[in-house]
Amino acid sequence: MPIFFQVCFCYLGALIGAGFASGKEIQLFFGRFSIAAYPSLLFAGLLFAFFAYAAIEIVRKHNLSSSTEFFIFCLGKRLGPFLLHFLQVFLFFSVTVMIAAGDSLYQIFFLGRPGVGGILLCCCLYLFLIRPQKGMVMINTILVPVLLVMLFSLWHKSIDFQVINQCWQSADCFTIGNYLVALFWSLLYVSYNFFGISTILIPFGIGSRKKTPAYGGFLAGILLGALLFFGALALLSDPILAEGSPMPFLALAMKQGVGIVFYGVALFAAIVTTALANSFTLLQNIAPLGRILFLTVAFLIAYRWDFSGLVSFLYPFTGLLGLLLIFAICYRFFTS
């Protein structure tokens, strides 16, 4: 497969994980702002596109050869290693979020016992981590087109323009303060997401002589902005259901009867993809026994905590620290 599509699919697959494909992220970061969220959703898509392009180009132009070199180049010899160590901690807990999401999905979809879905997800992760780079490209190539079709099919049935028009007519949606706060939360959303998956993009810039990988990342960011926009429209069409469900898109699929089985399988695959992306940096050079131990500890933590609680605490906090990285990328991209 051409490198352009490899980057595009891997970037999208890493971003469209449990939080996004379930609707929980959109509800958490943008649901409270109603119509005022829509400029910030488009803004987030542009930021995703720019930072993917900038990160790959920094690696390519300056002949960087690893994530460590990238972080040191952008943030300096002291702050770079510190933030990279924090990223490793974040990636570990992100894997626990994905395991908790897989278990939550299994319980909702199959009415199964707690823990079974998490064990199945850990087994899938271990298989793909045998050859992580090849496994990541393969699963994203299959997953992303299928998931996009399912999401748009669901949103097409779910969007209710009468409800949306009622919100347009509400004056409290259009305060300047609402827009500014929504823009800040969109920046946090981009910050924590990009901080977590930046190491996935770096290998595509190593040794590259052309801008093709950077263009693939840019296109993926634009596509994600469109997905955010239409996904938010679907959630706004039924705000009570969206707010009350741990996985709003799955609740909408069950309500509308739109390929529930197919969507459930695609959502589980999205969770696997993001978990694989998050564990790629941590486990690619670790022996098989170490990978088993890692997944076992992550499963035990996920089993004790619920998916919604992990997302609500971990994502916004990491977004604040991730601002350091994205500001540093901006500085290095425009000044070097």
Short mmCIF file of C-alpha atoms in Angstrom, two decimals:
data_model
loop_
_atom_site.label_atom_id
_atom_site.label_comp_id
_atom_site.label_asym_id
_atom_site.label_seq_id
_atom_site.Cartn_x
_atom_site.Cartn_y
_atom_site.Cartn_z
CA MET A 1 0.00 0.00 0.00
CA PRO A 2 1.34 3.53 -0.80
CA ILE A 3 2.84 5.36 2.17
CA PHE A 4 0.26 8.15 1.77
CA PHE A 5 -2.61 5.82 2.64
CA GLN A 6 -0.61 4.01 5.33
CA VAL A 7 -0.12 7.28 7.21
CA CYS A 8 -3.71 8.39 6.63
CA PHE A 9 -5.24 5.12 7.84
CA CYS A 10 -2.88 4.69 10.80
CA TYR A 11 -3.46 8.27 11.98
CA LEU A 12 -7.23 7.97 11.62
CA GLY A 13 -7.26 4.52 13.19
CA ALA A 14 -5.29 5.73 16.20
CA LEU A 15 -7.65 8.68 16.68
CA ILE A 16 -10.93 6.86 16.02
CA GLY A 17 -10.66 4.64 19.07
CA ALA A 18 -12.93 3.86 21.97
CA GLY A 19 -13.53 7.46 22.95
CA PHE A 20 -14.37 8.73 19.48
CA ALA A 21 -16.13 5.72 17.95
CA SER A 22 -18.31 5.34 21.04
CA GLY A 23 -19.22 9.05 21.04
CA LYS A 24 -17.93 9.53 24.59
CA GLU A 25 -15.13 11.92 23.64
CA ILE A 26 -17.37 14.18 21.58
CA GLN A 27 -19.94 14.27 24.36
CA LEU A 28 -17.29 14.97 27.02
CA PHE A 29 -15.40 17.72 25.21
CA PHE A 30 -18.12 19.34 23.07
CA GLY A 31 -21.58 18.19 24.23
CA ARG A 32 -21.98 20.90 26.87
CA PHE A 33 -21.55 23.72 24.31
CA SER A 34 -24.43 22.79 22.00
CA ILE A 35 -24.31 24.79 18.73
CA ALA A 36 -21.36 26.83 19.99
CA ALA A 37 -19.20 23.72 19.63
CA TYR A 38 -19.32 23.57 15.83
CA PRO A 39 -16.66 26.19 15.01
CA SER A 40 -14.40 24.49 17.53
CA LEU A 41 -15.00 21.08 15.90
CA LEU A 42 -13.79 22.39 12.54
CA PHE A 43 -10.90 24.13 14.30
CA ALA A 44 -9.91 20.81 15.87
CA GLY A 45 -9.82 19.14 12.45
CA LEU A 46 -7.49 21.82 11.09
CA LEU A 47 -5.21 21.43 14.12
CA PHE A 48 -5.06 17.65 13.71
CA ALA A 49 -4.10 18.13 10.06
CA PHE A 50 -1.44 20.75 10.79
CA PHE A 51 0.27 18.95 13.67
CA ALA A 52 0.49 15.65 11.77
CA TYR A 53 2.04 17.46 8.82
CA ALA A 54 4.40 19.48 11.02
CA ALA A 55 5.60 16.53 13.13
CA ILE A 56 6.42 14.36 10.10
CA GLU A 57 8.16 17.25 8.35
CA ILE A 58 10.26 18.06 11.43
CA VAL A 59 11.45 14.45 11.55
CA ARG A 60 12.16 14.41 7.81
CA LYS A 61 13.91 17.76 7.50
CA HIS A 62 16.14 17.34 10.55
CA ASN A 63 16.96 13.65 10.00
CA LEU A 64 15.65 12.58 13.38
CA SER A 65 15.70 8.84 13.98
CA SER A 66 13.58 8.20 17.09
CA SER A 67 10.86 9.51 19.37
CA THR A 68 13.51 10.49 21.91
CA GLU A 69 15.32 12.67 19.39
CA PHE A 70 12.03 14.24 18.33
CA PHE A 71 11.04 15.17 21.88
CA ILE A 72 14.51 16.51 22.70
CA PHE A 73 14.60 18.55 19.49
CA CYS A 74 11.18 20.10 20.15
CA LEU A 75 11.34 20.55 23.94
CA GLY A 76 15.01 20.56 24.91
CA LYS A 77 17.29 18.16 26.78
CA ARG A 78 15.48 18.48 30.11
CA LEU A 79 11.81 18.94 29.31
CA GLY A 80 11.89 16.56 26.33
CA PRO A 81 12.88 13.39 28.25
CA PHE A 82 10.56 14.33 31.13
CA LEU A 83 7.54 14.66 28.85
CA LEU A 84 8.50 11.47 27.02
CA HIS A 85 8.53 9.60 30.35
CA PHE A 86 5.14 11.05 31.20
CA LEU A 87 3.92 9.96 27.76
CA GLN A 88 4.91 6.40 28.60
CA VAL A 89 2.84 6.58 31.78
CA PHE A 90 -0.06 8.08 29.84
CA LEU A 91 0.15 5.35 27.19
CA PHE A 92 -0.02 2.69 29.88
CA PHE A 93 -3.18 4.16 31.38
CA SER A 94 -4.58 4.73 27.88
CA VAL A 95 -4.29 1.01 27.27
CA THR A 96 -6.27 0.44 30.48
CA VAL A 97 -8.93 2.82 29.12
CA MET A 98 -9.16 0.76 25.92
CA ILE A 99 -9.38 -2.49 27.89
CA ALA A 100 -12.11 -0.99 30.08
CA ALA A 101 -13.91 0.19 26.94
CA GLY A 102 -13.72 -3.26 25.36
CA ASP A 103 -15.11 -4.83 28.51
CA SER A 104 -17.88 -2.22 28.74
CA LEU A 105 -18.80 -2.84 25.09
CA TYR A 106 -18.90 -6.58 25.66
CA GLN A 107 -21.24 -6.18 28.63
CA ILE A 108 -23.57 -3.79 26.76
CA PHE A 109 -23.59 -5.70 23.49
CA PHE A 110 -23.53 -9.33 24.62
CA LEU A 111 -24.86 -8.87 28.18
CA GLY A 112 -21.80 -10.79 29.31
CA ARG A 113 -19.95 -10.95 32.58
CA PRO A 114 -17.46 -8.23 33.59
CA GLY A 115 -13.90 -9.04 32.61
CA VAL A 116 -14.57 -11.30 29.61
CA GLY A 117 -14.40 -8.49 27.05
CA GLY A 118 -11.19 -7.19 28.60
CA ILE A 119 -9.55 -10.62 28.38
CA LEU A 120 -10.55 -10.97 24.71
CA LEU A 121 -9.10 -7.54 23.94
CA CYS A 122 -5.81 -8.37 25.69
CA CYS A 123 -5.53 -11.56 23.61
CA CYS A 124 -6.08 -9.58 20.38
CA LEU A 125 -3.46 -7.03 21.42
CA TYR A 126 -0.88 -9.70 22.13
CA LEU A 127 -1.39 -11.25 18.68
CA PHE A 128 -0.97 -7.93 16.87
CA LEU A 129 2.05 -6.99 19.00
CA ILE A 130 3.96 -9.97 17.61
CA ARG A 131 4.60 -7.74 14.57
CA PRO A 132 3.27 -4.35 15.69
CA GLN A 133 4.07 -2.13 12.68
CA LYS A 134 2.65 -4.59 10.16
CA GLY A 135 -0.30 -5.39 12.39
CA MET A 136 -1.14 -1.71 12.85
CA VAL A 137 -1.13 -0.98 9.11
CA MET A 138 -3.16 -4.12 8.35
CA ILE A 139 -5.93 -3.57 10.89
CA ASN A 140 -6.29 0.12 10.03
CA THR A 141 -6.51 -0.64 6.32
CA ILE A 142 -9.46 -2.92 7.05
CA LEU A 143 -11.03 -1.00 9.91
CA VAL A 144 -11.10 2.63 8.85
CA PRO A 145 -13.21 2.32 5.65
CA VAL A 146 -15.68 -0.04 7.39
CA LEU A 147 -15.98 2.17 10.44
CA LEU A 148 -16.49 5.32 8.35
CA VAL A 149 -19.33 3.67 6.44
CA MET A 150 -20.96 2.52 9.67
CA LEU A 151 -20.63 5.91 11.37
CA PHE A 152 -22.10 7.85 8.45
CA SER A 153 -24.92 5.32 8.11
CA LEU A 154 -25.72 5.74 11.78
CA TRP A 155 -25.52 9.54 11.70
CA HIS A 156 -27.66 9.73 8.55
CA LYS A 157 -30.47 7.98 10.42
CA SER A 158 -29.92 9.79 13.72
CA ILE A 159 -29.60 13.46 12.77
CA ASP A 160 -32.83 15.35 13.53
CA PHE A 161 -32.71 18.84 12.03
CA GLN A 162 -35.85 19.95 13.86
CA VAL A 163 -34.11 19.52 17.20
CA ILE A 164 -31.00 21.23 15.86
CA ASN A 165 -33.06 24.18 14.55
CA GLN A 166 -34.60 24.62 17.98
CA CYS A 167 -31.12 24.94 19.42
CA TRP A 168 -30.18 27.50 16.75
CA GLN A 169 -33.09 29.61 17.93
CA SER A 170 -31.88 29.52 21.55
CA ALA A 171 -30.04 32.74 22.38
CA ASP A 172 -27.88 31.22 25.13
CA CYS A 173 -26.02 29.10 22.57
CA PHE A 174 -24.39 32.12 20.99
CA THR A 175 -22.59 33.91 23.82
CA ILE A 176 -18.99 34.89 23.13
CA GLY A 177 -17.89 33.18 26.33
CA ASN A 178 -19.42 29.90 25.14
CA TYR A 179 -17.48 30.05 21.89
CA LEU A 180 -14.19 30.89 23.60
CA VAL A 181 -14.51 28.10 26.15
CA ALA A 182 -15.48 25.66 23.38
CA LEU A 183 -12.35 26.63 21.41
CA PHE A 184 -10.19 26.03 24.48
CA TRP A 185 -11.72 22.58 25.01
CA SER A 186 -11.13 21.76 21.34
CA LEU A 187 -7.47 22.68 21.85
CA LEU A 188 -7.35 20.32 24.85
CA TYR A 189 -9.00 17.62 22.77
CA VAL A 190 -6.37 17.92 20.04
CA SER A 191 -3.59 18.22 22.61
CA TYR A 192 -4.25 15.00 24.50
CA ASN A 193 -5.01 13.03 21.33
CA PHE A 194 -1.95 14.17 19.44
CA PHE A 195 0.29 13.83 22.49
CA GLY A 196 -0.76 10.21 22.84
CA ILE A 197 -0.28 9.16 19.23
CA SER A 198 2.59 11.43 18.10
CA THR A 199 5.02 8.51 18.32
CA ILE A 200 2.97 6.66 15.69
CA LEU A 201 3.71 9.37 13.13
CA ILE A 202 7.43 9.73 13.79
CA PRO A 203 8.51 6.46 12.04
CA PHE A 204 6.85 7.60 8.81
CA GLY A 205 9.12 10.66 8.66
CA ILE A 206 12.36 8.78 9.36
CA GLY A 207 14.42 8.47 6.18
CA SER A 208 11.67 9.94 4.00
CA ARG A 209 12.80 12.11 1.09
CA LYS A 210 9.36 13.33 0.06
CA LYS A 211 6.45 15.10 1.73
CA THR A 212 4.04 12.30 0.85
CA PRO A 213 3.74 10.95 4.44
CA ALA A 214 3.06 14.46 5.74
CA TYR A 215 0.30 14.94 3.16
CA GLY A 216 -1.28 11.67 4.31
CA GLY A 217 -1.37 12.93 7.90
CA PHE A 218 -2.82 16.24 6.76
CA LEU A 219 -5.67 14.57 4.88
CA ALA A 220 -6.44 12.35 7.89
CA GLY A 221 -6.80 15.46 10.08
CA ILE A 222 -9.25 17.07 7.64
CA LEU A 223 -11.30 13.87 7.51
CA LEU A 224 -11.39 13.71 11.29
CA GLY A 225 -12.71 17.28 11.44
CA ALA A 226 -15.60 16.25 9.17
CA LEU A 227 -16.25 13.19 11.33
CA LEU A 228 -16.33 15.33 14.48
CA PHE A 229 -18.81 17.73 12.87
CA PHE A 230 -21.34 15.11 11.75
CA GLY A 231 -20.92 13.04 14.90
CA ALA A 232 -21.75 16.08 17.04
CA LEU A 233 -24.86 16.71 14.92
CA ALA A 234 -26.04 13.18 15.67
CA LEU A 235 -25.48 13.58 19.42
CA LEU A 236 -27.20 16.97 19.47
CA SER A 237 -30.26 15.37 17.87
CA ASP A 238 -30.83 13.29 21.02
CA PRO A 239 -28.98 15.04 23.88
CA ILE A 240 -30.73 13.11 26.67
CA LEU A 241 -29.73 9.75 25.24
CA ALA A 242 -26.19 10.97 24.51
CA GLU A 243 -25.65 12.33 28.00
CA GLY A 244 -27.03 9.28 29.76
CA SER A 245 -25.11 6.57 27.89
CA PRO A 246 -21.45 5.54 28.39
CA MET A 247 -21.30 4.83 24.63
CA PRO A 248 -23.70 7.28 22.92
CA PHE A 249 -23.14 6.11 19.31
CA LEU A 250 -23.85 2.53 20.25
CA ALA A 251 -27.02 3.68 22.04
CA LEU A 252 -28.06 5.55 18.87
CA ALA A 253 -27.36 2.45 16.77
CA MET A 254 -29.56 0.34 19.05
CA LYS A 255 -32.31 2.96 18.95
CA GLN A 256 -32.23 3.31 15.16
CA GLY A 257 -31.57 -0.38 14.41
CA VAL A 258 -28.73 0.54 12.04
CA GLY A 259 -26.44 -2.47 11.64
CA ILE A 260 -26.11 -3.03 15.38
CA VAL A 261 -24.06 -6.22 15.09
CA PHE A 262 -21.80 -4.78 12.39
CA TYR A 263 -21.32 -1.54 14.31
CA GLY A 264 -20.52 -3.40 17.52
CA VAL A 265 -17.79 -5.41 15.77
CA ALA A 266 -16.38 -2.26 14.12
CA LEU A 267 -16.35 -0.44 17.45
CA PHE A 268 -14.48 -3.31 19.09
CA ALA A 269 -11.94 -3.18 16.23
CA ALA A 270 -11.54 0.57 16.79
CA ILE A 271 -10.78 -0.10 20.44
CA VAL A 272 -8.17 -2.69 19.43
CA THR A 273 -6.56 -0.22 17.01
CA THR A 274 -6.16 2.54 19.56
CA ALA A 275 -4.93 0.15 22.23
CA LEU A 276 -2.36 -1.16 19.74
CA ALA A 277 -1.28 2.37 18.84
CA ASN A 278 -0.92 3.30 22.51
CA SER A 279 1.10 0.19 23.37
CA PHE A 280 3.27 0.29 20.23
CA THR A 281 5.93 2.59 21.70
CA LEU A 282 5.98 0.82 25.04
CA LEU A 283 6.10 -2.81 23.95
CA GLN A 284 7.79 -3.06 20.55
CA ASN A 285 11.19 -3.89 22.12
CA ILE A 286 9.92 -5.88 25.11
CA ALA A 287 10.13 -9.68 25.32
CA PRO A 288 6.91 -11.75 25.04
CA LEU A 289 6.82 -12.44 28.77
CA GLY A 290 7.07 -8.70 29.49
CA ARG A 291 4.15 -8.03 27.14
CA ILE A 292 2.03 -10.62 28.95
CA LEU A 293 2.87 -9.03 32.31
CA PHE A 294 2.09 -5.54 30.95
CA LEU A 295 -1.31 -6.58 29.59
CA THR A 296 -2.14 -8.46 32.78
CA VAL A 297 -1.48 -5.42 34.99
CA ALA A 298 -3.40 -3.16 32.59
CA PHE A 299 -6.35 -5.56 32.65
CA LEU A 300 -6.44 -5.68 36.46
CA ILE A 301 -6.52 -1.86 36.66
CA ALA A 302 -9.22 -1.63 33.99
CA TYR A 303 -11.28 -4.28 35.77
CA ARG A 304 -11.38 -2.19 38.93
CA TRP A 305 -12.27 1.14 37.23
CA ASP A 306 -15.14 1.99 34.91
CA PHE A 307 -14.58 3.32 31.38
CA SER A 308 -16.42 6.64 31.89
CA GLY A 309 -14.49 7.48 35.05
CA LEU A 310 -11.12 6.83 33.41
CA VAL A 311 -11.94 8.97 30.37
CA SER A 312 -13.36 11.89 32.37
CA PHE A 313 -10.23 12.18 34.55
CA LEU A 314 -7.34 11.11 32.32
CA TYR A 315 -8.11 12.84 29.02
CA PRO A 316 -8.52 16.50 30.10
CA PHE A 317 -5.53 16.29 32.50
CA THR A 318 -3.25 14.92 29.79
CA GLY A 319 -4.51 17.55 27.38
CA LEU A 320 -3.11 20.29 29.62
CA LEU A 321 0.37 18.74 29.61
CA GLY A 322 0.16 17.98 25.89
CA LEU A 323 -0.13 21.71 25.20
CA LEU A 324 3.61 21.93 25.86
CA LEU A 325 4.31 19.55 22.98
CA ILE A 326 2.02 21.13 20.41
CA PHE A 327 3.29 24.65 21.18
CA ALA A 328 6.86 23.36 20.86
CA ILE A 329 6.02 21.73 17.50
CA CYS A 330 4.63 25.05 16.27
CA TYR A 331 7.76 26.88 17.34
CA ARG A 332 10.16 24.38 15.78
CA PHE A 333 8.18 24.08 12.56
CA PHE A 334 8.07 27.82 11.89
CA THR A 335 11.54 28.76 13.16
CA SER A 336 13.80 25.93 11.99
#
